[in-house]
């Protein structure tokens, strides 16, 4: 019995759809446009780990739970009410101020399963970066994209800058950061920031179509494609990720298992390479 127990979350919701072999992690702070505090990020990290390890899950959705009485949003970035003067964000769950969202970005990149960001409304600041770091972004036509850091005293000089430039080009990335303009879904699609956008009423159904197409395909092939696409820009860390996928597959071969068995049986290995 490998049923995983799901912890109780406060700032997010976590669901698995067995029909679609899909986990849905959703921001659940609509009253602050899903701005994230350390607790929010910590919970997403836990949920992402659960989804990654759950053999029933082939695809992971990162979305938000909007309510009609609030402005629709995917995520309005770091919660500025818990931004400390000591170099990070700190709430009751954190013993020191940190930039925990950077760890989440790395976890999303290293997750071997495809992550689809579903953006319905504002994707701003650190929230905008999370959708960029996801593998695929599908948005509603009422979505708004942009960075605000240089306007309110912040910046992301990691993926938020370098990956953005890979997505939309150097000139456009400089415009996004230097001017802090906001862009609608049509502009975001033209720039290459998102894969597709649909009327809000159709979003859920369209996302389900994308998910069904993804889960039809080989999870190992997808994991290796993701690792290779990451390796192209992640340097040594990217090669490590791709190398890890290779090692995992090698461990499944008779040749590799002979090395382990010979060691355990204290004899010389008899390798028969099939290559
Ligand atoms: O740059 C980083 C990082 C860099 C390196 C490493 C780590 C990083 C981690 C995080 C970040 C950042 O995310 S910096 C960027 C932080 N985010 C922002 O600057 C966006 C702030 N929000 C807005 O500019 C506006 O809310 C909006 C343009 C998205 C929407 O405007 P609108 O429709 O007028 O709504 P608004 O009334 O402003 O927002 C609704 C409620 O949500 C407000 O609360 P209320 O007055 O009703 O009590 C508002 O204060 C709250 N809210 C929105 N965004 C945030 C927020 N509260 C806290 N933090 C927020 N980010």
Coordinates of C-alpha atoms and ligand atoms in Angstrom, one line a residue:
X1 CA 0.0 0.0 0.0
X2 CA 1.8 3.1 -1.2
X3 CA -1.0 5.6 -0.5
X4 CA 0.6 8.8 0.5
X5 CA -0.8 10.7 3.5
X6 CA -1.5 14.3 2.6
X7 CA -0.7 16.9 5.2
X8 CA -3.2 19.6 5.9
X9 CA -2.4 22.8 4.1
X10 CA -3.5 26.3 4.9
X11 CA -2.2 28.6 2.2
X12 CA -2.7 26.2 -0.7
X13 CA -4.9 23.3 -1.8
X14 CA -3.7 20.0 -3.1
X15 CA -5.8 17.5 -5.1
X16 CA -5.1 14.5 -7.3
X17 CA -7.3 13.6 -10.2
X18 CA -6.9 9.9 -10.9
X19 CA -8.8 10.2 -14.2
X20 CA -6.3 12.7 -15.5
X21 CA -3.3 11.3 -13.6
X22 CA -2.7 14.8 -12.5
X23 CA -1.9 16.7 -9.2
X24 CA -3.3 20.2 -8.8
X25 CA -1.4 22.5 -6.4
X26 CA -3.3 25.8 -6.0
X27 CA -2.5 29.1 -4.2
X28 CA -5.4 29.8 -1.8
X29 CA -4.9 33.4 -0.6
X30 CA -7.3 35.2 -2.9
X31 CA -7.7 38.2 -0.5
X32 CA -4.1 39.2 -1.2
X33 CA -4.1 38.1 -4.8
X34 CA -2.3 34.9 -3.8
X35 CA 0.8 36.8 -2.7
X36 CA 3.1 34.2 -1.1
X37 CA 4.6 34.2 2.4
X38 CA 7.2 31.6 3.6
X39 CA 4.5 29.3 4.8
X40 CA 2.9 29.3 1.3
X41 CA 6.2 28.4 -0.4
X42 CA 6.9 25.7 2.2
X43 CA 3.5 24.1 1.6
X44 CA 4.0 24.2 -2.2
X45 CA 7.4 22.5 -1.7
X46 CA 5.8 19.8 0.3
X47 CA 3.0 19.3 -2.2
X48 CA 5.4 19.2 -5.1
X49 CA 7.4 16.6 -3.3
X50 CA 4.3 14.5 -2.8
X51 CA 3.2 14.8 -6.4
X52 CA 6.7 14.0 -7.7
X53 CA 6.9 10.8 -5.6
X54 CA 3.3 9.7 -6.3
X55 CA 3.4 7.0 -9.0
X56 CA -0.2 7.8 -10.0
X57 CA 0.8 11.4 -11.0
X58 CA 2.0 12.1 -14.6
X59 CA 1.5 15.8 -14.7
X60 CA 1.5 18.6 -12.1
X61 CA -0.6 21.8 -12.3
X62 CA 0.3 24.9 -10.4
X63 CA -2.8 27.2 -10.3
X64 CA -4.8 29.4 -8.0
X65 CA -8.3 29.3 -6.4
X66 CA -10.0 32.6 -7.3
X67 CA -13.2 33.9 -5.7
X68 CA -15.5 36.3 -7.6
X69 CA -15.4 38.9 -4.8
X70 CA -11.6 39.3 -5.3
X71 CA -9.5 40.5 -8.2
X72 CA -8.5 37.3 -10.1
X73 CA -4.8 36.4 -9.8
X74 CA -2.4 33.6 -10.2
X75 CA 0.1 35.1 -7.8
X76 CA 1.1 38.7 -6.9
X77 CA 4.6 37.7 -5.7
X78 CA 6.2 37.9 -2.3
X79 CA 3.9 39.1 0.5
X80 CA 5.3 42.5 1.2
X81 CA 3.8 42.5 4.7
X82 CA 6.3 39.8 5.8
X83 CA 9.3 41.3 4.0
X84 CA 11.9 41.8 6.7
X85 CA 14.7 44.4 6.9
X86 CA 17.2 41.6 7.4
X87 CA 17.4 40.2 3.9
X88 CA 14.3 38.1 3.2
X89 CA 10.8 37.1 4.0
X90 CA 9.9 35.9 7.5
X91 CA 6.7 34.7 9.1
X92 CA 6.0 32.5 12.1
X93 CA 7.1 29.4 10.2
X94 CA 10.6 30.7 9.5
X95 CA 13.4 31.1 12.1
X96 CA 15.4 33.5 9.9
X97 CA 14.5 35.7 6.9
X98 CA 15.0 33.8 3.6
X99 CA 14.3 33.9 -0.1
X100 CA 12.7 30.5 0.0
X101 CA 10.9 30.9 -3.4
X102 CA 14.3 30.5 -5.0
X103 CA 14.5 26.9 -3.6
X104 CA 11.1 26.3 -5.0
X105 CA 12.2 27.4 -8.4
X106 CA 15.1 24.9 -8.3
X107 CA 12.7 22.2 -7.1
X108 CA 10.4 22.9 -10.1
X109 CA 13.2 22.7 -12.6
X110 CA 14.5 19.5 -11.1
X111 CA 11.1 17.8 -10.9
X112 CA 11.1 15.1 -13.6
X113 CA 7.4 15.5 -14.2
X114 CA 5.9 18.2 -16.4
X115 CA 4.6 21.2 -14.5
X116 CA 1.8 23.3 -16.1
X117 CA 1.1 26.8 -14.7
X118 CA -2.5 27.8 -15.1
X119 CA -2.7 31.6 -14.9
X120 CA -6.0 33.3 -14.4
X121 CA -5.5 36.9 -13.6
X122 CA -2.4 38.7 -12.3
X123 CA 1.0 36.9 -12.5
X124 CA 3.3 39.6 -11.0
X125 CA 6.7 39.8 -9.5
X126 CA 7.8 36.5 -7.9
X127 CA 4.5 35.0 -9.1
X128 CA 5.3 35.9 -12.7
X129 CA 8.7 34.1 -12.3
X130 CA 7.0 30.9 -11.0
X131 CA 4.9 30.7 -14.1
X132 CA 8.0 31.2 -16.3
X133 CA 9.8 28.4 -14.4
X134 CA 6.9 26.0 -15.0
X135 CA 7.3 23.9 -18.1
X136 CA 4.2 25.2 -19.8
X137 CA 1.9 28.1 -19.1
X138 CA -1.8 28.2 -20.1
X139 CA -3.6 31.4 -19.2
X140 CA -7.1 33.0 -19.3
X141 CA -7.7 36.0 -21.6
X142 CA -8.1 38.2 -18.5
X143 CA -4.5 37.5 -17.3
X144 CA -1.9 40.2 -16.7
X145 CA 1.9 39.6 -16.7
X146 CA 4.8 41.6 -15.4
X147 CA 7.6 42.4 -13.0
X148 CA 7.4 45.1 -10.3
X149 CA 10.7 44.7 -8.5
X150 CA 12.5 47.8 -9.7
X151 CA 9.4 49.8 -8.8
X152 CA 9.1 48.5 -5.2
X153 CA 12.7 47.6 -4.3
X154 CA 13.4 44.1 -5.5
X155 CA 14.7 42.0 -8.4
X156 CA 15.3 38.4 -9.3
X157 CA 18.7 38.1 -10.9
X158 CA 18.4 34.3 -11.3
X159 CA 15.9 32.5 -13.5
X160 CA 13.7 35.6 -13.3
X161 CA 16.2 37.4 -15.5
X162 CA 18.2 34.7 -17.3
X163 CA 15.3 32.3 -18.1
X164 CA 13.1 35.2 -19.1
X165 CA 15.7 36.3 -21.6
X166 CA 15.7 32.8 -23.0
X167 CA 12.0 32.8 -23.3
X168 CA 11.4 36.3 -24.8
X169 CA 14.8 37.5 -25.9
X170 CA 17.3 40.0 -24.4
X171 CA 15.7 43.2 -25.6
X172 CA 12.2 42.3 -24.5
X173 CA 13.5 41.0 -21.1
X174 CA 15.3 44.3 -20.5
X175 CA 12.0 46.1 -21.3
X176 CA 10.0 44.0 -18.9
X177 CA 12.5 44.7 -16.0
X178 CA 13.5 48.3 -16.7
X179 CA 10.0 49.7 -17.4
X180 CA 7.9 47.3 -15.2
X181 CA 5.2 47.4 -17.9
X182 CA 2.3 45.0 -17.6
X183 CA 1.3 42.8 -20.6
X184 CA -2.1 41.2 -21.4
X185 CA -2.5 37.6 -22.5
X186 CA -2.3 38.3 -26.2
X187 CA 1.0 40.2 -25.8
X188 CA 2.4 37.5 -23.5
X189 CA 1.6 34.9 -26.1
X190 CA 3.2 36.9 -28.9
X191 CA 6.3 37.4 -26.8
X192 CA 6.6 33.7 -26.1
X193 CA 6.0 34.1 -22.3
X194 CA 3.0 31.7 -22.4
X195 CA 1.9 28.7 -24.6
X196 CA -1.8 29.5 -25.0
X197 CA -4.7 31.6 -23.7
X198 CA -8.4 31.0 -23.6
X199 CA -11.6 32.7 -22.4
X200 CA -11.8 32.3 -18.6
X201 CA -15.0 30.1 -18.9
X202 CA -13.1 27.6 -21.1
X203 CA -9.8 27.6 -19.2
X204 CA -10.4 24.5 -17.0
X205 CA -11.6 22.3 -19.9
X206 CA -8.8 23.5 -22.1
X207 CA -6.2 22.7 -19.4
X208 CA -7.7 19.2 -19.1
X209 CA -7.2 18.7 -22.8
X210 CA -3.5 19.7 -22.5
X211 CA -3.0 17.4 -19.5
X212 CA -4.6 14.4 -21.4
X213 CA -2.2 15.0 -24.3
X214 CA 0.8 15.1 -22.0
X215 CA 0.0 12.0 -20.0
X216 CA -0.6 10.0 -23.1
X217 CA 3.2 10.2 -23.8
X218 CA 6.1 8.4 -22.3
X219 CA 7.0 9.8 -18.8
X220 CA 10.7 8.8 -19.2
X221 CA 11.0 10.5 -22.6
X222 CA 9.4 13.6 -21.1
X223 CA 11.7 13.6 -18.0
X224 CA 14.7 13.3 -20.3
X225 CA 13.5 16.1 -22.6
X226 CA 12.9 18.3 -19.6
X227 CA 16.4 17.5 -18.2
X228 CA 18.0 18.2 -21.6
X229 CA 16.1 21.5 -22.1
X230 CA 17.2 22.5 -18.5
X231 CA 20.8 21.4 -19.1
X232 CA 21.2 23.8 -22.0
X233 CA 20.9 26.7 -19.5
X234 CA 21.6 25.3 -16.1
X235 CA 25.3 24.5 -16.6
X236 CA 26.8 21.9 -14.2
X237 CA 23.5 21.6 -12.2
X238 CA 21.6 20.9 -15.4
X239 CA 24.1 18.2 -16.5
X240 CA 23.8 16.7 -13.0
X241 CA 20.0 16.5 -13.5
X242 CA 20.3 14.8 -16.9
X243 CA 23.1 12.6 -15.6
X244 CA 20.8 11.5 -12.7
X245 CA 18.2 10.3 -15.2
X246 CA 20.9 8.3 -17.0
X247 CA 22.0 6.7 -13.8
X248 CA 18.5 5.8 -12.8
X249 CA 18.0 4.0 -16.1
X250 CA 21.5 2.4 -15.8
X251 CA 20.5 1.0 -12.4
X252 CA 17.6 -0.8 -14.1
X253 CA 20.0 -2.7 -16.5
X254 CA 21.4 -6.2 -16.0
X255 CA 24.9 -4.7 -16.5
X256 CA 24.6 -2.3 -13.6
X257 CA 23.0 -4.9 -11.4
X258 CA 25.8 -7.3 -12.0
X259 CA 28.2 -4.7 -10.6
X260 CA 26.2 -4.4 -7.4
X261 CA 25.6 -8.2 -7.1
X262 CA 29.3 -9.0 -7.6
X263 CA 30.2 -6.5 -4.8
X264 CA 27.7 -8.0 -2.4
X265 CA 28.7 -11.5 -3.3
X266 CA 32.5 -10.6 -2.9
X267 CA 33.4 -11.8 -6.4
X268 CA 34.7 -10.3 -9.7
X269 CA 31.9 -8.8 -11.9
X270 CA 31.2 -10.5 -15.2
X271 CA 30.0 -7.6 -17.3
X272 CA 28.2 -8.3 -20.6
X273 CA 27.6 -4.9 -22.1
X274 CA 24.7 -4.8 -24.6
X275 CA 25.9 -1.5 -26.0
Ligands
LIG1 O1 11.2 40.0 -6.4 C1 11.0 39.0 -5.5 C2 12.1 38.2 -5.2 C3 13.4 38.3 -5.8 C4 14.5 37.5 -5.4 C5 14.2 36.5 -4.6 C6 13.0 36.3 -4.0 C7 11.9 37.1 -4.3 C8 10.7 36.9 -3.8 C9 9.6 37.7 -4.1 C10 9.8 38.8 -5.0 C11 8.6 39.6 -5.4 O2 7.6 39.1 -5.6 S1 8.8 41.3 -5.5 C12 7.2 41.8 -6.1 C13 6.1 41.8 -5.1 N1 4.8 42.0 -5.7 C14 4.4 43.2 -6.1 O3 5.1 44.2 -6.1 C15 2.9 43.3 -6.6 C16 2.1 44.0 -5.6 N2 0.7 44.1 -6.0 C17 0.3 45.0 -6.9 O4 1.1 45.8 -7.5 C18 -1.2 45.1 -7.1 O5 -1.8 44.3 -6.1 C19 -1.6 44.5 -8.5 C20 -1.1 45.4 -9.6 C21 -1.1 43.0 -8.7 C22 -3.2 44.4 -8.5 O6 -3.7 45.7 -8.2 P1 -5.2 45.9 -7.7 O7 -6.1 45.2 -8.6 O8 -5.4 47.4 -7.5 O9 -5.3 45.1 -6.3 P2 -4.8 45.6 -4.9 O10 -5.9 46.4 -4.3 O11 -3.5 46.2 -5.0 O12 -4.6 44.2 -4.2 C23 -5.7 43.5 -3.5 C24 -5.2 43.2 -2.1 O13 -4.0 42.3 -2.2 C25 -4.6 44.4 -1.4 O14 -4.9 44.3 0.0 P3 -6.0 45.2 0.7 O15 -5.7 46.6 0.4 O16 -7.3 44.7 0.1 O17 -5.9 44.8 2.2 C26 -3.1 44.4 -1.6 O18 -2.4 45.0 -0.6 C27 -2.9 42.9 -1.5 N3 -1.7 42.5 -2.2 C28 -1.5 42.4 -3.5 N4 -0.2 42.1 -3.8 C29 0.4 41.9 -2.6 C30 -0.6 42.2 -1.6 N5 -0.2 42.1 -0.3 C31 1.0 41.8 0.0 N6 2.0 41.5 -0.9 C32 1.7 41.6 -2.2 N7 2.7 41.3 -3.1

